[in-house]
Amino acid sequence: MAIDRDTVLTAAVEVLSRNPTAHLDEIARAAGISRASLHRVFPGREALVREVGLLALRRYHDALDAADLERGEADAVLRRLVELLVPDAALCAFLAGENHLFDDPELLLLWEEQGARVRAFFLRGQQQGAFRIELPAGWLAEAFFDLLAGVGWAVQDGRLAPRDSAFALIELFLGGALRRPS
Amino acid sequence: MAIDRDTVLTAAVEVLSRNPTAHLDEIARAAGISRASLHRVFPGREALVREVGLLALRRYHDALDAADLERGEADAVLRRLVELLVPDAALCAFLAGENHLFDDPELLLLWEEQGARVRAFFLRGQQQGAFRIELPAGWLAEAFFDLLAGVGWAVQDGRLAPRDSAFALIELFLGGALRRPS
DNA sequence: CTCAGCTGAGACATCCGTGTCTCAGCTGAG
DNA sequence: CTCAGCTGAGACACGGATGTCTCAGCTGAG
């Protein structure tokens, strides 16, 4: 019956990714605990949001590590990355929706580090002739994240089947990003 | 020196699309008026947000009209639509970020109407062999809007040049949505 | 000039979300 | 059983954003 910190975080992601202004009552209810207990685990809204943000950025970071961005064809790397990221798409939706999350310098730093890694990956893919050079690498990186967050929202609201989501993201994005072989 | 309603709305879009939880002070300052005057034009935050939402949905509706979704190749239609929508990308970013906007039944109805039109367009494009049928029409429609909002954010924050934005959106999205001629 | 009308600055009341505390009830270990 | 510890429900205080009002200053029409 001990309150599980991870359970609370998961519930918070569930609620906050849909509605970043949700009240603490709602998050507590989603986690199956009382507002008082929620406050015992996280000493306030700010702390909770920050904790969720850290979780999201860590997962994002770990996915970038696991995808091994430097190894193999850019095409294949991106497919690996999508498979790794799609299960955590809700976390990315949270990151996309929580606006003043990056007022925190530590979170901002983490965010920009991961962003730089993704941009560097797309730039490398362009230099190797895999990705189209007419589109700025920064835009490719940003659009990729936008679509990833979009997948998170669509899955949560039942507009996209979880099993289809990796395919939907990869096929749409890669089709637009890859150079035509012709 | 009369307070221009449209000026206020424009300023509100500017601020709220970046930060949906911005205070009324900030919106008033962006519009160059006082909080008191803002409140004279719009009797409260709810009314203001609703008004911006109506504006955004009207523009979206008008763009869909002007693009003439039934006329011509799906490919060309989408290019027309992007050219029409990109100038109002910030409005779409606002729509994407303001979560409880669609608690209002009228706004919800408008939103779903436009969504249905876009989905129907993509479905038609699939039936005509222009768009890939492996991707659900609903996902194409949603991803298109996600990217449109993403363009709005990127332009506002200076990460994407306004003049490049239509090209960036069309090329990336269309590349992923079109069937390969091969 | 004169005055009506509009605006901004500020003060004040109100509401809502949050932070904090208390206490009764439950649970599980001993 | 007994008790320590945890939890939930509720009450209460606090702070911040908003709604409302007043009043002085400015502006432009007549």
Coordinates of C-alpha atoms (C1' of nucleotides) in Angstrom, one line a residue:
Chain A
M1 CA 0.0 0.0 0.0
A2 CA 3.1 2.2 0.0
I3 CA 2.7 5.0 -2.4
D4 CA 4.8 4.2 -5.5
R5 CA 6.6 7.2 -6.8
D6 CA 6.7 5.8 -10.3
T7 CA 3.0 5.2 -10.3
V8 CA 2.4 8.8 -9.5
L9 CA 4.8 10.0 -12.2
T10 CA 3.1 7.8 -14.7
A11 CA -0.3 9.2 -13.8
A12 CA 1.1 12.7 -13.9
V13 CA 2.4 12.2 -17.4
E14 CA -1.0 10.7 -18.5
V15 CA -2.9 13.7 -17.2
L16 CA -0.4 16.5 -17.8
S17 CA 0.4 15.6 -21.4
R18 CA -3.2 16.0 -22.3
N19 CA -3.9 19.0 -20.1
P20 CA -0.8 20.9 -18.8
T21 CA -3.0 23.0 -16.6
A22 CA -4.7 20.1 -14.9
H23 CA -5.2 20.6 -11.1
L24 CA -3.4 18.6 -8.6
D25 CA -6.6 17.0 -7.5
E26 CA -7.0 15.4 -10.9
I27 CA -3.4 14.1 -11.0
A28 CA -3.9 12.6 -7.5
R29 CA -7.1 10.9 -8.5
A30 CA -5.4 9.5 -11.6
A31 CA -2.7 8.1 -9.4
G32 CA -5.3 6.7 -7.0
I33 CA -4.2 8.6 -4.1
S34 CA -5.3 11.7 -2.2
R35 CA -4.1 15.2 -2.7
A36 CA -2.5 15.1 0.7
S37 CA -0.4 12.0 -0.2
L38 CA 0.5 13.5 -3.5
H39 CA 1.9 16.4 -1.7
R40 CA 3.8 14.0 0.6
V41 CA 5.6 12.6 -2.4
F42 CA 6.2 15.8 -4.3
P43 CA 6.3 19.0 -2.3
G44 CA 4.3 21.0 -4.7
R45 CA 3.2 21.4 -8.3
E46 CA 6.5 22.8 -9.4
A47 CA 8.4 19.9 -8.0
L48 CA 6.1 17.4 -9.6
V49 CA 6.3 19.0 -13.0
R50 CA 10.0 19.3 -12.8
E51 CA 10.3 15.6 -11.8
V52 CA 8.2 14.6 -14.8
G53 CA 10.3 16.8 -17.0
L54 CA 13.5 15.2 -15.8
L55 CA 12.0 11.8 -16.4
A56 CA 11.0 12.7 -19.9
L57 CA 14.4 14.2 -20.8
R58 CA 16.2 11.2 -19.3
R59 CA 14.2 8.8 -21.4
Y60 CA 14.7 11.0 -24.4
H61 CA 18.4 11.0 -23.7
D62 CA 18.6 7.3 -23.2
A63 CA 16.7 6.6 -26.4
L64 CA 19.2 8.7 -28.3
D65 CA 22.0 6.7 -26.7
A66 CA 20.3 3.4 -27.4
A67 CA 19.7 4.3 -31.1
D68 CA 23.4 4.8 -31.5
L69 CA 23.1 7.7 -33.8
E70 CA 26.5 7.4 -35.3
R71 CA 26.2 3.8 -36.4
G72 CA 24.8 2.7 -39.7
E73 CA 22.7 4.2 -42.5
A74 CA 20.7 7.3 -41.4
D75 CA 17.6 5.7 -42.6
A76 CA 18.1 2.7 -40.4
V77 CA 19.1 4.8 -37.4
L78 CA 15.9 6.8 -37.7
R79 CA 13.9 3.6 -37.7
R80 CA 15.6 2.4 -34.6
L81 CA 15.1 5.8 -32.9
V82 CA 11.4 5.8 -33.7
E83 CA 10.9 2.3 -32.3
L84 CA 12.7 3.4 -29.1
L85 CA 10.8 6.7 -28.8
V86 CA 7.3 5.8 -29.7
P87 CA 6.6 4.0 -26.4
D88 CA 7.4 7.2 -24.6
A89 CA 5.6 9.5 -27.0
A90 CA 3.3 10.7 -24.2
L91 CA 6.4 12.0 -22.4
C92 CA 7.4 13.9 -25.6
A93 CA 3.8 15.3 -25.8
F94 CA 4.3 16.4 -22.2
L95 CA 7.6 18.2 -23.1
A96 CA 5.9 19.8 -26.1
G97 CA 3.0 21.1 -24.0
E98 CA 4.5 22.2 -20.8
N99 CA 5.6 25.7 -21.8
H100 CA 7.5 27.2 -18.9
L101 CA 9.2 23.9 -18.1
F102 CA 12.5 25.2 -19.5
D103 CA 12.6 28.1 -17.1
D104 CA 14.6 25.7 -15.1
P105 CA 18.2 26.0 -16.2
E106 CA 19.0 22.3 -15.7
L107 CA 16.0 21.2 -17.8
L108 CA 16.8 23.8 -20.4
L109 CA 20.4 22.5 -20.7
L110 CA 19.2 18.9 -21.0
W111 CA 16.7 19.9 -23.6
E112 CA 19.1 21.8 -25.7
E113 CA 21.7 19.0 -25.5
Q114 CA 19.3 16.4 -26.8
G115 CA 18.1 18.8 -29.5
A116 CA 21.7 19.4 -30.6
R117 CA 22.2 15.7 -30.9
V118 CA 19.2 15.2 -33.1
R119 CA 20.1 18.2 -35.2
A120 CA 23.7 16.8 -35.6
F121 CA 22.2 13.5 -36.6
F122 CA 20.1 15.0 -39.4
L123 CA 23.0 17.1 -40.5
R124 CA 25.2 14.0 -40.8
G125 CA 22.4 12.3 -42.7
Q126 CA 22.3 15.2 -45.1
Q127 CA 26.0 15.2 -45.6
Q128 CA 25.9 11.5 -46.4
G129 CA 23.3 12.0 -49.0
A130 CA 20.5 10.2 -47.1
F131 CA 18.4 13.2 -46.2
R132 CA 17.3 16.0 -48.4
I133 CA 19.5 19.1 -48.2
E134 CA 16.7 21.5 -49.2
L135 CA 15.3 21.3 -45.8
P136 CA 17.3 22.7 -42.8
A137 CA 18.5 20.1 -40.4
G138 CA 17.0 22.1 -37.6
W139 CA 13.6 22.0 -39.2
L140 CA 13.9 18.2 -39.7
A141 CA 14.7 17.8 -36.1
E142 CA 11.9 20.0 -34.9
A143 CA 9.3 18.5 -37.3
F144 CA 10.4 15.1 -36.1
F145 CA 9.7 16.0 -32.5
D146 CA 6.4 17.7 -33.4
L147 CA 5.2 14.6 -35.1
L148 CA 6.4 12.4 -32.2
A149 CA 4.4 14.6 -29.8
G150 CA 1.5 14.4 -32.2
V151 CA 1.7 10.6 -32.1
G152 CA 1.6 10.8 -28.3
W153 CA -1.6 12.9 -28.3
A154 CA -3.3 10.8 -31.0
V155 CA -2.6 7.5 -29.2
Q156 CA -3.7 8.9 -25.9
D157 CA -7.0 10.1 -27.3
G158 CA -7.6 6.9 -29.2
R159 CA -7.2 8.4 -32.7
L160 CA -4.2 6.3 -33.5
A161 CA -3.6 2.6 -32.7
P162 CA -0.5 2.2 -30.5
R163 CA 0.6 -0.7 -32.8
D164 CA 0.4 1.5 -35.9
S165 CA 2.0 4.5 -34.3
A166 CA 5.7 3.7 -35.1
F167 CA 4.8 2.9 -38.7
A168 CA 2.7 6.0 -39.1
L169 CA 5.5 8.2 -37.8
I170 CA 8.3 6.5 -39.7
E171 CA 6.6 6.3 -43.0
L172 CA 5.3 9.8 -43.0
F173 CA 8.4 11.5 -41.7
L174 CA 11.0 9.4 -43.6
G175 CA 9.1 9.8 -46.8
G176 CA 9.4 13.6 -46.5
A177 CA 13.0 13.6 -45.2
L178 CA 14.7 11.1 -47.5
R179 CA 16.3 12.0 -50.7
R180 CA 14.6 10.6 -53.7
P181 CA 16.7 7.8 -55.2
S182 CA 15.8 8.9 -58.7
Chain B
M1 CA -6.4 56.4 -30.3
A2 CA -9.5 54.3 -30.2
I3 CA -8.7 50.8 -29.1
D4 CA -8.7 48.5 -32.1
R5 CA -10.3 45.2 -31.4
D6 CA -8.3 43.5 -34.1
T7 CA -5.0 44.9 -32.8
V8 CA -5.9 43.4 -29.4
L9 CA -6.8 40.0 -31.0
T10 CA -3.5 40.0 -33.0
A11 CA -1.5 40.7 -29.9
A12 CA -3.4 38.0 -28.0
V13 CA -2.6 35.5 -30.7
E14 CA 1.1 36.5 -30.6
V15 CA 1.3 36.0 -26.8
L16 CA -1.1 33.1 -26.3
S17 CA 0.3 30.9 -29.1
R18 CA 3.6 30.9 -27.3
N19 CA 2.3 30.8 -23.8
P20 CA -1.3 29.7 -23.4
T21 CA -1.1 30.6 -19.7
A22 CA 0.1 34.1 -20.2
H23 CA -1.4 36.7 -17.8
L24 CA -3.8 39.3 -19.0
D25 CA -1.2 41.9 -18.1
E26 CA 1.1 40.5 -20.7
I27 CA -1.5 40.5 -23.4
A28 CA -2.5 44.0 -22.6
R29 CA 1.1 45.2 -22.7
A30 CA 1.6 43.4 -26.1
A31 CA -1.4 45.2 -27.4
G32 CA -0.1 48.5 -26.1
I33 CA -3.1 49.1 -23.8
S34 CA -3.8 48.8 -20.1
R35 CA -5.4 45.9 -18.4
A36 CA -8.4 48.0 -17.7
S37 CA -8.9 48.8 -21.4
L38 CA -8.4 45.2 -22.3
H39 CA -11.2 44.3 -20.0
R40 CA -13.4 47.0 -21.6
V41 CA -13.0 45.3 -25.0
F42 CA -13.2 41.7 -23.8
P43 CA -15.1 41.1 -20.5
G44 CA -12.7 38.6 -19.2
R45 CA -10.1 36.0 -20.1
E46 CA -12.6 33.4 -21.1
A47 CA -14.2 35.8 -23.6
L48 CA -10.9 36.8 -25.0
V49 CA -9.7 33.3 -25.5
R50 CA -13.0 32.3 -27.1
E51 CA -12.8 35.3 -29.4
V52 CA -9.3 34.3 -30.5
G53 CA -10.5 30.8 -31.0
L54 CA -13.3 31.9 -33.2
L55 CA -11.0 34.0 -35.3
A56 CA -8.6 31.1 -35.7
L57 CA -11.3 28.7 -36.7
R58 CA -12.9 31.2 -39.1
R59 CA -9.5 31.7 -40.8
Y60 CA -9.0 28.0 -41.0
H61 CA -12.5 27.5 -42.4
D62 CA -11.9 30.3 -45.0
A63 CA -8.6 28.8 -46.0
L64 CA -10.2 25.5 -46.6
D65 CA -12.9 27.2 -48.7
A66 CA -10.3 29.2 -50.7
A67 CA -8.2 26.2 -51.4
D68 CA -11.1 24.6 -53.1
L69 CA -10.4 21.1 -51.9
E70 CA -12.5 19.5 -54.5
R71 CA -10.8 21.0 -57.5
G72 CA -7.7 19.6 -59.1
E73 CA -5.0 17.2 -58.2
A74 CA -4.6 16.5 -54.5
D75 CA -1.0 17.4 -54.8
A76 CA -1.8 20.8 -56.1
V77 CA -4.6 21.4 -53.7
L78 CA -2.4 20.7 -50.8
R79 CA 0.2 23.2 -52.1
R80 CA -2.6 25.8 -52.4
L81 CA -3.8 25.0 -48.9
V82 CA -0.3 25.4 -47.4
E83 CA 0.2 28.8 -49.1
L84 CA -3.1 29.9 -47.6
L85 CA -2.6 28.5 -44.1
V86 CA 1.1 29.3 -43.5
P87 CA 0.5 33.0 -42.9
D88 CA -1.9 32.1 -40.2
A89 CA 0.3 29.3 -38.7
A90 CA 0.4 31.2 -35.4
L91 CA -3.4 30.9 -35.1
C92 CA -3.1 27.1 -35.7
A93 CA -0.3 27.0 -33.0
F94 CA -2.8 28.8 -30.7
L95 CA -5.5 26.2 -31.5
A96 CA -3.0 23.4 -30.8
G97 CA -1.9 24.8 -27.5
E98 CA -5.1 26.0 -25.9
N99 CA -6.4 22.8 -24.4
H100 CA -9.7 23.6 -22.9
L101 CA -10.8 25.7 -25.8
F102 CA -13.1 23.1 -27.1
D103 CA -15.1 22.9 -23.9
D104 CA -17.2 25.4 -25.7
P105 CA -19.7 23.5 -27.9
E106 CA -19.7 26.0 -30.7
L107 CA -15.9 26.0 -31.0
L108 CA -15.9 22.2 -30.7
L109 CA -18.4 21.9 -33.6
L110 CA -16.4 24.3 -35.8
W111 CA -13.2 22.4 -35.0
E112 CA -14.7 19.1 -35.8
E113 CA -16.3 20.4 -39.0
Q114 CA -12.9 21.6 -40.3
G115 CA -11.2 18.4 -39.2
A116 CA -13.8 16.4 -41.1
R117 CA -13.2 18.4 -44.2
V118 CA -9.5 17.9 -44.1
R119 CA -9.9 14.2 -43.4
A120 CA -12.3 13.9 -46.3
F121 CA -9.8 15.6 -48.6
F122 CA -7.0 13.2 -47.7
L123 CA -9.4 10.3 -48.1
R124 CA -10.3 11.5 -51.6
G125 CA -6.6 11.9 -52.4
Q126 CA -6.0 8.3 -51.3
Q127 CA -8.9 7.1 -53.4
Q128 CA -7.5 8.9 -56.4
G129 CA -4.1 7.3 -55.9
A130 CA -2.3 10.5 -55.0
F131 CA -1.7 9.8 -51.3
R132 CA -0.4 6.7 -49.7
I133 CA -3.1 4.3 -48.5
E134 CA -0.9 2.7 -45.9
L135 CA -1.4 5.7 -43.7
P136 CA -4.8 6.4 -42.2
A137 CA -6.4 9.6 -43.6
G138 CA -7.1 10.7 -40.1
W139 CA -3.4 10.5 -39.3
L140 CA -2.5 12.4 -42.4
A141 CA -4.9 15.1 -41.4
E142 CA -3.7 15.3 -37.9
A143 CA 0.0 15.2 -38.8
F144 CA -0.6 18.0 -41.2
F145 CA -2.0 20.1 -38.6
D146 CA 0.7 19.2 -36.1
L147 CA 3.3 20.3 -38.6
L148 CA 1.4 23.5 -39.4
A149 CA 1.4 24.4 -35.7
G150 CA 5.0 23.5 -35.5
V151 CA 5.7 25.9 -38.3
G152 CA 3.9 28.6 -36.4
W153 CA 6.0 28.0 -33.3
A154 CA 9.3 27.8 -35.2
V155 CA 8.6 31.0 -37.1
Q156 CA 7.6 32.9 -34.0
D157 CA 10.7 31.8 -32.1
G158 CA 12.9 32.6 -35.1
R159 CA 14.0 29.0 -35.8
L160 CA 12.4 29.0 -39.2
A161 CA 12.4 31.9 -41.8
P162 CA 8.9 32.9 -42.6
R163 CA 9.8 32.8 -46.3
D164 CA 11.0 29.2 -46.0
S165 CA 8.1 28.0 -44.0
A166 CA 5.6 27.1 -46.7
F167 CA 8.4 25.3 -48.6
A168 CA 9.5 23.5 -45.5
L169 CA 6.0 22.3 -44.7
I170 CA 5.0 21.3 -48.1
E171 CA 8.2 19.4 -49.0
L172 CA 8.4 17.5 -45.8
F173 CA 4.8 16.6 -45.5
L174 CA 4.1 16.0 -49.2
G175 CA 7.1 13.8 -49.5
G176 CA 5.8 11.5 -46.8
A177 CA 2.2 11.6 -47.9
L178 CA 2.5 11.2 -51.7
R179 CA 2.6 7.7 -53.3
R180 CA 5.9 6.9 -54.9
P181 CA 5.4 7.1 -58.7
S182 CA 7.7 4.1 -59.0
Chain C
dC1 C1' -11.5 77.5 -25.0
dT2 C1' -14.7 73.9 -23.1
dC3 C1' -16.4 69.8 -22.3
dA4 C1' -17.6 65.1 -23.3
dG5 C1' -15.5 60.8 -23.8
dC6 C1' -11.9 57.7 -23.5
dT7 C1' -7.7 55.9 -21.3
dG8 C1' -4.3 54.4 -17.8
dA9 C1' -2.9 53.8 -13.1
dG10 C1' -4.0 52.2 -9.0
dA11 C1' -6.8 50.4 -5.2
dC12 C1' -9.7 46.9 -3.7
dA13 C1' -12.7 42.6 -3.4
dT14 C1' -13.1 38.1 -5.0
dC15 C1' -12.2 33.6 -6.5
dC16 C1' -9.5 29.6 -7.1
dG17 C1' -5.6 26.6 -6.7
dT18 C1' -2.3 25.4 -3.7
dG19 C1' 0.3 24.6 0.8
dT20 C1' -0.4 23.1 5.4
dC21 C1' -2.3 21.0 9.3
dT22 C1' -5.2 17.9 12.1
dC23 C1' -7.4 13.8 13.1
dA24 C1' -9.8 9.6 12.5
dG25 C1' -9.5 5.1 10.3
dC26 C1' -7.0 1.4 8.4
dT27 C1' -3.1 -1.9 8.0
dG28 C1' 0.5 -4.7 9.1
dA29 C1' 4.3 -6.0 12.2
dG30 C1' 5.4 -7.7 16.6
Chain D
dC1 C1' -4.3 -7.9 20.7
dT2 C1' -1.5 -3.6 20.5
dC3 C1' 0.6 0.0 18.6
dA4 C1' 3.3 2.5 15.3
dG5 C1' 2.9 4.2 10.8
dC6 C1' 0.6 5.5 6.8
dT7 C1' -3.4 7.3 4.4
dG8 C1' -7.5 10.0 3.2
dA9 C1' -10.9 13.5 4.2
dG10 C1' -11.6 17.8 5.5
dA11 C1' -10.7 22.4 7.3
dC12 C1' -8.0 26.5 7.0
dA13 C1' -4.6 30.1 5.4
dC14 C1' -2.2 32.1 1.8
dG15 C1' -1.0 33.9 -2.7
dG16 C1' -1.8 35.2 -7.2
dA17 C1' -4.7 36.3 -11.1
dT18 C1' -8.7 38.3 -12.2
dG19 C1' -13.0 41.3 -12.0
dT20 C1' -14.5 45.8 -10.6
dC21 C1' -14.4 50.5 -9.5
dT22 C1' -12.6 55.3 -9.0
dC23 C1' -10.4 59.2 -10.5
dA24 C1' -7.1 62.1 -12.8
dG25 C1' -5.2 63.2 -17.3
dC26 C1' -5.3 63.5 -22.0
dT27 C1' -7.5 64.1 -26.5
dG28 C1' -10.4 65.8 -30.0
dA29 C1' -14.8 67.7 -31.5
dG30 C1' -17.4 71.7 -31.5

